[in-house]
């Protein structure tokens, strides 16, 4: 491969890694608002509009960004300027860098070239994640300390104590999985999860969550604590101390805000990769996918056409509601707009089916198709766990500080150790 | 003394959280699913488009009641101005043309932004001259001056009139207008109608924490 091609592929992968969390940001923020609203029996954001298109409140996220960017950026005079300015950038950078080792599809073979679908291929990917993620606490400590404000420092202190306590359980909980997989390479771990073990006649995929149920529960709990989300959001605790970013405004606050959601994306990606098969399509390994690329694509396009057709039905009822609610403004056309979009979807899907029937997918394009399908599977899992984060946040109340520490040190750490020893013994026995 | 909080005894299943957490997740998911499928059942009212019935005893924007001859009923007794806890009513009295009535209000201004809608002015009025029954609860303006409404509007105005149809005698020269009077250090002088006017001064120390405004 010529160096130019290699460079551009590397750049593409890096761009993808930056794009995924950043592109998911508005979606995550929207989900946070809308899901929380629906869980509380509210309607949530539904006012901001572009030419009457409200997209269920997504436009609010755009308005939010505009607001945050245009607000005055205040640096209070009593802060430690260096730490104060550095902190948001550390928070954001760290969250984005962790994503680099997550594999989003199997190794793509194009002719003789093997392209890794990872921005950074390390055979110690798991270690990279832990080492980079533990830098995240610096962003918060710097913010808390630099703001020179008692509430910030409280938030910073809580954050450092919490993150260090839970990092232990976090690392210990996946040691068991690493022992079973025998590698620290995330792509290999995902490949391992594509294998099966037989339960009677039923083949069951070797997903991490089935191999290591206890480890999975501990990992998911600890990862919520690591991202400082409810029920472990004591560093922020907006109802008590507002937390480490209380002095920040405008885009610097937005960076913290975004870092939180990028963290969620990364954490969901990790949970999906380590415990839920990563890019593995259940029961379809890469070779099967490549062999049957044609059928899978046709099935997906057909499904898309069908779902779009089914979704058109409720838009008709919605149209009547809109006409009643907003008789004299642009919003009354929104249902029709989405109906047209869905119609275009159907047309596109049917056109695609026609195209692929005429030109069957073989050879290189089959490889690419398989990678795309795996990527979509990975994104689906990622989105589900992103939703789960929101879901957990709006279900559970916040822990008290002593409960938090008690759970971390007296509950999860011994359990993680127990899990580790039992796994080690089992692995030895099997060998 | 520390407060003793009795915490209920938890069973083992509850103490390890996991089962209870999933039960809680189930509850929230049920609500989510119900609301996604059946959006029209949500209790939220889309307010300005879907008006909510007002309570019988609600208090909305004020109005001044009018005599048959088109004169305000108000006799400028200043009861409401005195009663107003927000001190947002400003009345200038003048002699009335009518034989049996001594005074009437020359200007009657209410600063709706300062008003707390307590209704004391209505209670205080001996003449039933001021009422809060216009059913107007959405008050929108673009600048603070828009919310200072005058006598004519309070007597005859409706809805959005206050933005455009403000009576001439209380027109406020806005800062920056060519005819605006030169700014004076004393904010009370030349307050709105051009003439220096008295405002009620609370004697210092009359109420704890009270400041001169
Ligand atoms: S409602 Fe209360 S605050 Fe408003 S003008 Fe009347 S007395 Fe003053
Ligand atoms: S209390 Fe009634 S009559 Fe007296 S000034 Fe106020 S509105 Fe006029």
PDB file of C-alpha atoms in Angstrom, chain A residues 91-357:
ATOM      1  CA  UNK A  91     -12.262  16.721  29.991  1.00  0.00           C
ATOM      2  CA  UNK A  92     -13.211  16.789  26.317  1.00  0.00           C
ATOM      3  CA  UNK A  93      -9.912  15.460  24.939  1.00  0.00           C
ATOM      4  CA  UNK A  94      -9.810  12.526  27.307  1.00  0.00           C
ATOM      5  CA  UNK A  95     -13.292  11.413  26.471  1.00  0.00           C
ATOM      6  CA  UNK A  96     -12.625  11.607  22.755  1.00  0.00           C
ATOM      7  CA  UNK A  97      -9.286   9.821  22.949  1.00  0.00           C
ATOM      8  CA  UNK A  98     -10.688   6.835  24.790  1.00  0.00           C
ATOM      9  CA  UNK A  99     -12.838   6.071  21.789  1.00  0.00           C
ATOM     10  CA  UNK A 100      -9.804   5.522  19.595  1.00  0.00           C
ATOM     11  CA  UNK A 101      -9.294   1.848  20.391  1.00  0.00           C
ATOM     12  CA  UNK A 102     -12.910   0.749  20.108  1.00  0.00           C
ATOM     13  CA  UNK A 103     -13.294  -1.528  17.085  1.00  0.00           C
ATOM     14  CA  UNK A 104     -16.412  -0.775  15.085  1.00  0.00           C
ATOM     15  CA  UNK A 105     -16.170  -3.596  12.578  1.00  0.00           C
ATOM     16  CA  UNK A 106     -14.043  -6.625  11.886  1.00  0.00           C
ATOM     17  CA  UNK A 107     -10.757  -6.264  10.012  1.00  0.00           C
ATOM     18  CA  UNK A 108     -11.691  -5.303   6.471  1.00  0.00           C
ATOM     19  CA  UNK A 109      -9.844  -7.272   3.795  1.00  0.00           C
ATOM     20  CA  UNK A 110      -9.635  -5.382   0.517  1.00  0.00           C
ATOM     21  CA  UNK A 111      -7.549  -7.432  -1.851  1.00  0.00           C
ATOM     22  CA  UNK A 112      -4.292  -7.920   0.042  1.00  0.00           C
ATOM     23  CA  UNK A 113      -4.822  -5.021   2.381  1.00  0.00           C
ATOM     24  CA  UNK A 114      -6.170  -5.525   5.876  1.00  0.00           C
ATOM     25  CA  UNK A 115      -7.767  -2.361   7.210  1.00  0.00           C
ATOM     26  CA  UNK A 116      -8.445  -2.284  10.908  1.00  0.00           C
ATOM     27  CA  UNK A 117     -11.661  -0.533  11.808  1.00  0.00           C
ATOM     28  CA  UNK A 118     -10.114   1.117  14.806  1.00  0.00           C
ATOM     29  CA  UNK A 119      -8.418   4.496  14.888  1.00  0.00           C
ATOM     30  CA  UNK A 120      -5.591   3.092  16.914  1.00  0.00           C
ATOM     31  CA  UNK A 121      -4.663  -0.540  16.770  1.00  0.00           C
ATOM     32  CA  UNK A 122      -3.080  -1.552  20.043  1.00  0.00           C
ATOM     33  CA  UNK A 123      -2.773  -5.073  21.313  1.00  0.00           C
ATOM     34  CA  UNK A 124      -3.250  -3.617  24.785  1.00  0.00           C
ATOM     35  CA  UNK A 125      -6.439  -1.707  23.967  1.00  0.00           C
ATOM     36  CA  UNK A 126      -8.016  -2.356  27.337  1.00  0.00           C
ATOM     37  CA  UNK A 127      -5.043  -0.856  29.135  1.00  0.00           C
ATOM     38  CA  UNK A 128      -5.169   2.201  26.876  1.00  0.00           C
ATOM     39  CA  UNK A 129      -8.754   2.801  27.850  1.00  0.00           C
ATOM     40  CA  UNK A 130      -8.034   2.609  31.538  1.00  0.00           C
ATOM     41  CA  UNK A 131      -4.928   4.717  31.399  1.00  0.00           C
ATOM     42  CA  UNK A 132      -6.556   7.463  29.344  1.00  0.00           C
ATOM     43  CA  UNK A 133      -9.828   7.372  31.212  1.00  0.00           C
ATOM     44  CA  UNK A 134      -8.084   7.867  34.529  1.00  0.00           C
ATOM     45  CA  UNK A 135      -6.809  11.165  33.138  1.00  0.00           C
ATOM     46  CA  UNK A 136     -10.411  12.279  33.027  1.00  0.00           C
ATOM     47  CA  UNK A 137     -10.359  12.937  36.733  1.00  0.00           C
ATOM     48  CA  UNK A 138      -7.736  15.634  36.146  1.00  0.00           C
ATOM     49  CA  UNK A 139     -10.187  17.690  34.150  1.00  0.00           C
ATOM     50  CA  UNK A 140     -12.585  17.623  37.042  1.00  0.00           C
ATOM     51  CA  UNK A 141     -10.003  18.221  39.755  1.00  0.00           C
ATOM     52  CA  UNK A 142      -8.507  21.125  37.821  1.00  0.00           C
ATOM     53  CA  UNK A 143     -11.925  22.608  37.298  1.00  0.00           C
ATOM     54  CA  UNK A 144     -12.815  22.194  40.954  1.00  0.00           C
ATOM     55  CA  UNK A 145      -9.524  23.498  42.248  1.00  0.00           C
ATOM     56  CA  UNK A 146      -8.977  26.195  39.662  1.00  0.00           C
ATOM     57  CA  UNK A 147     -12.382  27.779  40.122  1.00  0.00           C
ATOM     58  CA  UNK A 148     -11.391  28.768  43.660  1.00  0.00           C
ATOM     59  CA  UNK A 149     -14.902  28.302  44.927  1.00  0.00           C
ATOM     60  CA  UNK A 150     -15.975  26.131  47.809  1.00  0.00           C
ATOM     61  CA  UNK A 151     -18.696  24.348  45.883  1.00  0.00           C
ATOM     62  CA  UNK A 152     -16.378  23.602  43.009  1.00  0.00           C
ATOM     63  CA  UNK A 153     -13.727  22.222  45.291  1.00  0.00           C
ATOM     64  CA  UNK A 154     -16.334  20.039  46.982  1.00  0.00           C
ATOM     65  CA  UNK A 155     -17.363  18.715  43.589  1.00  0.00           C
ATOM     66  CA  UNK A 156     -13.745  18.164  42.621  1.00  0.00           C
ATOM     67  CA  UNK A 157     -12.977  16.333  45.856  1.00  0.00           C
ATOM     68  CA  UNK A 158     -16.015  14.140  45.556  1.00  0.00           C
ATOM     69  CA  UNK A 159     -15.133  13.386  41.964  1.00  0.00           C
ATOM     70  CA  UNK A 160     -11.570  12.396  42.688  1.00  0.00           C
ATOM     71  CA  UNK A 161     -12.520  10.159  45.622  1.00  0.00           C
ATOM     72  CA  UNK A 162     -15.334   8.566  43.671  1.00  0.00           C
ATOM     73  CA  UNK A 163     -13.458   7.985  40.451  1.00  0.00           C
ATOM     74  CA  UNK A 164     -10.451   6.504  42.163  1.00  0.00           C
ATOM     75  CA  UNK A 165     -12.605   4.177  44.265  1.00  0.00           C
ATOM     76  CA  UNK A 166     -14.618   2.942  41.347  1.00  0.00           C
ATOM     77  CA  UNK A 167     -11.697   2.597  38.999  1.00  0.00           C
ATOM     78  CA  UNK A 168     -10.547  -0.331  41.125  1.00  0.00           C
ATOM     79  CA  UNK A 169     -13.759  -2.271  40.713  1.00  0.00           C
ATOM     80  CA  UNK A 170     -13.908  -1.234  37.078  1.00  0.00           C
ATOM     81  CA  UNK A 171     -10.526  -2.717  36.256  1.00  0.00           C
ATOM     82  CA  UNK A 172     -10.963  -5.786  38.435  1.00  0.00           C
ATOM     83  CA  UNK A 173     -14.363  -6.573  36.987  1.00  0.00           C
ATOM     84  CA  UNK A 174     -13.055  -7.077  33.482  1.00  0.00           C
ATOM     85  CA  UNK A 175      -9.906  -8.955  34.463  1.00  0.00           C
ATOM     86  CA  UNK A 176     -12.023 -12.108  34.523  1.00  0.00           C
ATOM     87  CA  UNK A 177     -13.141 -11.488  30.965  1.00  0.00           C
ATOM     88  CA  UNK A 178      -9.573 -10.796  29.867  1.00  0.00           C
ATOM     89  CA  UNK A 179      -8.468 -14.097  31.409  1.00  0.00           C
ATOM     90  CA  UNK A 180     -11.119 -15.969  29.480  1.00  0.00           C
ATOM     91  CA  UNK A 181     -10.298 -14.215  26.226  1.00  0.00           C
ATOM     92  CA  UNK A 182      -6.559 -14.436  26.853  1.00  0.00           C
ATOM     93  CA  UNK A 183      -5.893 -11.093  25.181  1.00  0.00           C
ATOM     94  CA  UNK A 184      -6.017  -7.364  25.805  1.00  0.00           C
ATOM     95  CA  UNK A 185      -6.815  -6.583  22.181  1.00  0.00           C
ATOM     96  CA  UNK A 186     -10.385  -5.351  21.988  1.00  0.00           C
ATOM     97  CA  UNK A 187     -10.917  -6.666  18.473  1.00  0.00           C
ATOM     98  CA  UNK A 188      -9.817 -10.133  19.552  1.00  0.00           C
ATOM     99  CA  UNK A 189     -12.153  -9.964  22.533  1.00  0.00           C
ATOM    100  CA  UNK A 190     -15.010  -9.176  20.191  1.00  0.00           C
ATOM    101  CA  UNK A 191     -13.992 -11.991  17.847  1.00  0.00           C
ATOM    102  CA  UNK A 192     -13.971 -14.372  20.795  1.00  0.00           C
ATOM    103  CA  UNK A 193     -17.546 -13.363  21.564  1.00  0.00           C
ATOM    104  CA  UNK A 194     -18.618 -14.582  18.142  1.00  0.00           C
ATOM    105  CA  UNK A 195     -17.971 -18.188  19.148  1.00  0.00           C
ATOM    106  CA  UNK A 196     -20.663 -20.388  20.575  1.00  0.00           C
ATOM    107  CA  UNK A 197     -21.087 -22.773  23.409  1.00  0.00           C
ATOM    108  CA  UNK A 198     -23.752 -25.443  23.269  1.00  0.00           C
ATOM    109  CA  UNK A 199     -26.557 -25.506  25.771  1.00  0.00           C
ATOM    110  CA  UNK A 200     -28.162 -28.781  24.762  1.00  0.00           C
ATOM    111  CA  UNK A 201     -29.088 -28.306  21.113  1.00  0.00           C
ATOM    112  CA  UNK A 202     -29.167 -24.489  21.277  1.00  0.00           C
ATOM    113  CA  UNK A 203     -26.003 -22.625  20.348  1.00  0.00           C
ATOM    114  CA  UNK A 204     -25.470 -19.603  22.577  1.00  0.00           C
ATOM    115  CA  UNK A 205     -23.052 -16.843  21.595  1.00  0.00           C
ATOM    116  CA  UNK A 206     -20.172 -16.443  24.013  1.00  0.00           C
ATOM    117  CA  UNK A 207     -21.070 -12.877  24.938  1.00  0.00           C
ATOM    118  CA  UNK A 208     -19.168 -11.461  27.866  1.00  0.00           C
ATOM    119  CA  UNK A 209     -22.349 -10.895  29.784  1.00  0.00           C
ATOM    120  CA  UNK A 210     -23.072 -14.648  29.692  1.00  0.00           C
ATOM    121  CA  UNK A 211     -19.514 -15.660  30.523  1.00  0.00           C
ATOM    122  CA  UNK A 212     -19.134 -13.101  33.288  1.00  0.00           C
ATOM    123  CA  UNK A 213     -22.558 -12.034  34.565  1.00  0.00           C
ATOM    124  CA  UNK A 214     -21.233 -10.706  37.856  1.00  0.00           C
ATOM    125  CA  UNK A 215     -18.360  -8.953  36.132  1.00  0.00           C
ATOM    126  CA  UNK A 216     -20.824  -7.357  33.706  1.00  0.00           C
ATOM    127  CA  UNK A 217     -23.036  -5.992  36.476  1.00  0.00           C
ATOM    128  CA  UNK A 218     -20.072  -4.621  38.395  1.00  0.00           C
ATOM    129  CA  UNK A 219     -18.578  -3.135  35.249  1.00  0.00           C
ATOM    130  CA  UNK A 220     -21.782  -1.405  34.262  1.00  0.00           C
ATOM    131  CA  UNK A 221     -22.242   0.031  37.734  1.00  0.00           C
ATOM    132  CA  UNK A 222     -18.670   1.221  37.948  1.00  0.00           C
ATOM    133  CA  UNK A 223     -18.785   2.729  34.493  1.00  0.00           C
ATOM    134  CA  UNK A 224     -21.803   4.818  35.476  1.00  0.00           C
ATOM    135  CA  UNK A 225     -19.821   6.040  38.470  1.00  0.00           C
ATOM    136  CA  UNK A 226     -16.870   6.782  36.201  1.00  0.00           C
ATOM    137  CA  UNK A 227     -18.984   8.935  33.915  1.00  0.00           C
ATOM    138  CA  UNK A 228     -20.394  10.786  36.935  1.00  0.00           C
ATOM    139  CA  UNK A 229     -23.954  10.051  36.048  1.00  0.00           C
ATOM    140  CA  UNK A 230     -26.883   9.544  38.327  1.00  0.00           C
ATOM    141  CA  UNK A 231     -27.093   7.621  40.692  1.00  0.00           C
ATOM    142  CA  UNK A 232     -23.421   8.463  41.194  1.00  0.00           C
ATOM    143  CA  UNK A 233     -23.440  12.098  40.126  1.00  0.00           C
ATOM    144  CA  UNK A 234     -22.146  13.483  43.397  1.00  0.00           C
ATOM    145  CA  UNK A 235     -19.416  15.546  41.726  1.00  0.00           C
ATOM    146  CA  UNK A 236     -22.117  17.462  39.942  1.00  0.00           C
ATOM    147  CA  UNK A 237     -25.106  17.035  42.268  1.00  0.00           C
ATOM    148  CA  UNK A 238     -26.894  19.979  40.705  1.00  0.00           C
ATOM    149  CA  UNK A 239     -29.476  20.073  43.461  1.00  0.00           C
ATOM    150  CA  UNK A 240     -26.858  20.482  46.206  1.00  0.00           C
ATOM    151  CA  UNK A 241     -23.600  22.037  45.075  1.00  0.00           C
ATOM    152  CA  UNK A 242     -23.824  22.297  41.272  1.00  0.00           C
ATOM    153  CA  UNK A 243     -20.343  20.929  41.376  1.00  0.00           C
ATOM    154  CA  UNK A 244     -17.019  21.393  39.740  1.00  0.00           C
ATOM    155  CA  UNK A 245     -18.255  23.448  36.786  1.00  0.00           C
ATOM    156  CA  UNK A 246     -20.226  26.007  38.770  1.00  0.00           C
ATOM    157  CA  UNK A 247     -17.999  28.898  37.655  1.00  0.00           C
ATOM    158  CA  UNK A 248     -17.982  27.999  33.980  1.00  0.00           C
ATOM    159  CA  UNK A 249     -20.082  29.699  31.384  1.00  0.00           C
ATOM    160  CA  UNK A 250     -20.667  29.685  27.662  1.00  0.00           C
ATOM    161  CA  UNK A 251     -18.565  27.376  25.509  1.00  0.00           C
ATOM    162  CA  UNK A 252     -16.356  26.257  28.390  1.00  0.00           C
ATOM    163  CA  UNK A 253     -19.397  24.972  30.195  1.00  0.00           C
ATOM    164  CA  UNK A 254     -20.553  23.441  26.944  1.00  0.00           C
ATOM    165  CA  UNK A 255     -17.292  21.516  26.735  1.00  0.00           C
ATOM    166  CA  UNK A 256     -17.966  19.917  30.116  1.00  0.00           C
ATOM    167  CA  UNK A 257     -21.518  19.257  29.104  1.00  0.00           C
ATOM    168  CA  UNK A 258     -20.392  17.667  25.857  1.00  0.00           C
ATOM    169  CA  UNK A 259     -17.669  15.697  27.600  1.00  0.00           C
ATOM    170  CA  UNK A 260     -20.320  14.102  29.769  1.00  0.00           C
ATOM    171  CA  UNK A 261     -22.210  12.865  26.736  1.00  0.00           C
ATOM    172  CA  UNK A 262     -19.088  11.795  24.899  1.00  0.00           C
ATOM    173  CA  UNK A 263     -18.220   9.858  28.046  1.00  0.00           C
ATOM    174  CA  UNK A 264     -21.582   8.151  27.869  1.00  0.00           C
ATOM    175  CA  UNK A 265     -20.977   7.237  24.256  1.00  0.00           C
ATOM    176  CA  UNK A 266     -17.580   5.819  25.104  1.00  0.00           C
ATOM    177  CA  UNK A 267     -18.931   3.940  28.099  1.00  0.00           C
ATOM    178  CA  UNK A 268     -21.762   2.475  26.027  1.00  0.00           C
ATOM    179  CA  UNK A 269     -19.287   1.487  23.348  1.00  0.00           C
ATOM    180  CA  UNK A 270     -17.163  -0.224  25.998  1.00  0.00           C
ATOM    181  CA  UNK A 271     -20.081  -2.096  27.519  1.00  0.00           C
ATOM    182  CA  UNK A 272     -21.187  -3.194  24.066  1.00  0.00           C
ATOM    183  CA  UNK A 273     -17.675  -4.223  23.059  1.00  0.00           C
ATOM    184  CA  UNK A 274     -16.693  -6.075  26.193  1.00  0.00           C
ATOM    185  CA  UNK A 275     -19.932  -7.700  27.231  1.00  0.00           C
ATOM    186  CA  UNK A 276     -22.392  -7.621  24.374  1.00  0.00           C
ATOM    187  CA  UNK A 277     -20.446  -8.796  21.384  1.00  0.00           C
ATOM    188  CA  UNK A 278     -19.269  -5.468  19.970  1.00  0.00           C
ATOM    189  CA  UNK A 279     -19.768  -5.488  16.227  1.00  0.00           C
ATOM    190  CA  UNK A 280     -20.852  -9.148  16.150  1.00  0.00           C
ATOM    191  CA  UNK A 281     -24.203  -9.640  14.508  1.00  0.00           C
ATOM    192  CA  UNK A 282     -25.719 -12.411  16.643  1.00  0.00           C
ATOM    193  CA  UNK A 283     -25.337 -15.822  14.931  1.00  0.00           C
ATOM    194  CA  UNK A 284     -23.724 -14.293  11.829  1.00  0.00           C
ATOM    195  CA  UNK A 285     -19.948 -14.231  11.875  1.00  0.00           C
ATOM    196  CA  UNK A 286     -17.906 -12.219   9.404  1.00  0.00           C
ATOM    197  CA  UNK A 287     -17.462 -15.062   6.906  1.00  0.00           C
ATOM    198  CA  UNK A 288     -21.192 -15.848   6.809  1.00  0.00           C
ATOM    199  CA  UNK A 289     -21.944 -12.169   6.419  1.00  0.00           C
ATOM    200  CA  UNK A 290     -19.574 -11.862   3.473  1.00  0.00           C
ATOM    201  CA  UNK A 291     -21.006 -14.964   1.837  1.00  0.00           C
ATOM    202  CA  UNK A 292     -24.594 -13.789   2.276  1.00  0.00           C
ATOM    203  CA  UNK A 293     -24.097 -10.049   1.842  1.00  0.00           C
ATOM    204  CA  UNK A 294     -26.686  -9.959  -0.930  1.00  0.00           C
ATOM    205  CA  UNK A 295     -29.512 -11.503   1.097  1.00  0.00           C
ATOM    206  CA  UNK A 296     -28.737  -9.445   4.192  1.00  0.00           C
ATOM    207  CA  UNK A 297     -28.773  -6.175   2.271  1.00  0.00           C
ATOM    208  CA  UNK A 298     -32.005  -7.070   0.519  1.00  0.00           C
ATOM    209  CA  UNK A 299     -33.548  -8.014   3.851  1.00  0.00           C
ATOM    210  CA  UNK A 300     -32.464  -4.760   5.431  1.00  0.00           C
ATOM    211  CA  UNK A 301     -33.809  -2.657   2.574  1.00  0.00           C
ATOM    212  CA  UNK A 302     -37.075  -4.578   2.636  1.00  0.00           C
ATOM    213  CA  UNK A 303     -37.358  -4.065   6.389  1.00  0.00           C
ATOM    214  CA  UNK A 304     -36.704  -0.368   5.951  1.00  0.00           C
ATOM    215  CA  UNK A 305     -39.454  -0.062   3.331  1.00  0.00           C
ATOM    216  CA  UNK A 306     -41.875  -1.984   5.540  1.00  0.00           C
ATOM    217  CA  UNK A 307     -41.148   0.052   8.683  1.00  0.00           C
ATOM    218  CA  UNK A 308     -41.453   3.319   6.757  1.00  0.00           C
ATOM    219  CA  UNK A 309     -44.766   2.185   5.307  1.00  0.00           C
ATOM    220  CA  UNK A 310     -46.054   1.287   8.777  1.00  0.00           C
ATOM    221  CA  UNK A 311     -44.896   4.634  10.167  1.00  0.00           C
ATOM    222  CA  UNK A 312     -46.845   6.560   7.539  1.00  0.00           C
ATOM    223  CA  UNK A 313     -50.144   5.411   9.057  1.00  0.00           C
ATOM    224  CA  UNK A 314     -49.827   7.320  12.359  1.00  0.00           C
ATOM    225  CA  UNK A 315     -48.761  10.483  10.534  1.00  0.00           C
ATOM    226  CA  UNK A 316     -52.284  10.770   9.137  1.00  0.00           C
ATOM    227  CA  UNK A 317     -53.815  10.886  12.610  1.00  0.00           C
ATOM    228  CA  UNK A 318     -51.053  13.246  13.711  1.00  0.00           C
ATOM    229  CA  UNK A 319     -51.891  15.531  10.793  1.00  0.00           C
ATOM    230  CA  UNK A 320     -55.422  15.990  12.146  1.00  0.00           C
ATOM    231  CA  UNK A 321     -54.129  16.740  15.647  1.00  0.00           C
ATOM    232  CA  UNK A 322     -51.725  19.331  14.275  1.00  0.00           C
ATOM    233  CA  UNK A 323     -54.419  20.986  12.201  1.00  0.00           C
ATOM    234  CA  UNK A 324     -56.536  21.315  15.335  1.00  0.00           C
ATOM    235  CA  UNK A 325     -53.719  22.572  17.561  1.00  0.00           C
ATOM    236  CA  UNK A 326     -51.897  24.935  15.229  1.00  0.00           C
ATOM    237  CA  UNK A 327     -54.402  26.015  12.582  1.00  0.00           C
ATOM    238  CA  UNK A 328     -52.500  29.125  11.546  1.00  0.00           C
ATOM    239  CA  UNK A 329     -48.867  28.351  11.649  1.00  0.00           C
ATOM    240  CA  UNK A 330     -46.244  26.375   9.802  1.00  0.00           C
ATOM    241  CA  UNK A 331     -46.240  23.590  12.335  1.00  0.00           C
ATOM    242  CA  UNK A 332     -49.466  22.225  10.934  1.00  0.00           C
ATOM    243  CA  UNK A 333     -47.566  20.838   7.932  1.00  0.00           C
ATOM    244  CA  UNK A 334     -45.085  18.835   9.951  1.00  0.00           C
ATOM    245  CA  UNK A 335     -46.906  15.509   9.696  1.00  0.00           C
ATOM    246  CA  UNK A 336     -47.034  15.874   5.924  1.00  0.00           C
ATOM    247  CA  UNK A 337     -43.324  16.650   5.822  1.00  0.00           C
ATOM    248  CA  UNK A 338     -42.474  13.448   7.648  1.00  0.00           C
ATOM    249  CA  UNK A 339     -44.897  11.469   5.527  1.00  0.00           C
ATOM    250  CA  UNK A 340     -43.025  12.693   2.446  1.00  0.00           C
ATOM    251  CA  UNK A 341     -39.692  11.796   4.034  1.00  0.00           C
ATOM    252  CA  UNK A 342     -40.971   8.298   4.784  1.00  0.00           C
ATOM    253  CA  UNK A 343     -42.289   7.970   1.236  1.00  0.00           C
ATOM    254  CA  UNK A 344     -38.857   8.908  -0.088  1.00  0.00           C
ATOM    255  CA  UNK A 345     -37.420   6.236   2.226  1.00  0.00           C
ATOM    256  CA  UNK A 346     -39.704   3.652   0.696  1.00  0.00           C
ATOM    257  CA  UNK A 347     -38.835   4.752  -2.815  1.00  0.00           C
ATOM    258  CA  UNK A 348     -35.137   4.683  -1.960  1.00  0.00           C
ATOM    259  CA  UNK A 349     -35.364   1.250  -0.389  1.00  0.00           C
ATOM    260  CA  UNK A 350     -37.282  -0.197  -3.320  1.00  0.00           C
ATOM    261  CA  UNK A 351     -34.826   1.402  -5.746  1.00  0.00           C
ATOM    262  CA  UNK A 352     -31.977  -0.123  -3.752  1.00  0.00           C
ATOM    263  CA  UNK A 353     -33.570  -3.545  -3.905  1.00  0.00           C
ATOM    264  CA  UNK A 354     -33.900  -3.201  -7.667  1.00  0.00           C
ATOM    265  CA  UNK A 355     -30.266  -2.086  -7.958  1.00  0.00           C
ATOM    266  CA  UNK A 356     -28.882  -4.941  -5.881  1.00  0.00           C
ATOM    267  CA  UNK A 357     -31.001  -7.546  -7.633  1.00  0.00           C
TER     268      UNK A 357
END
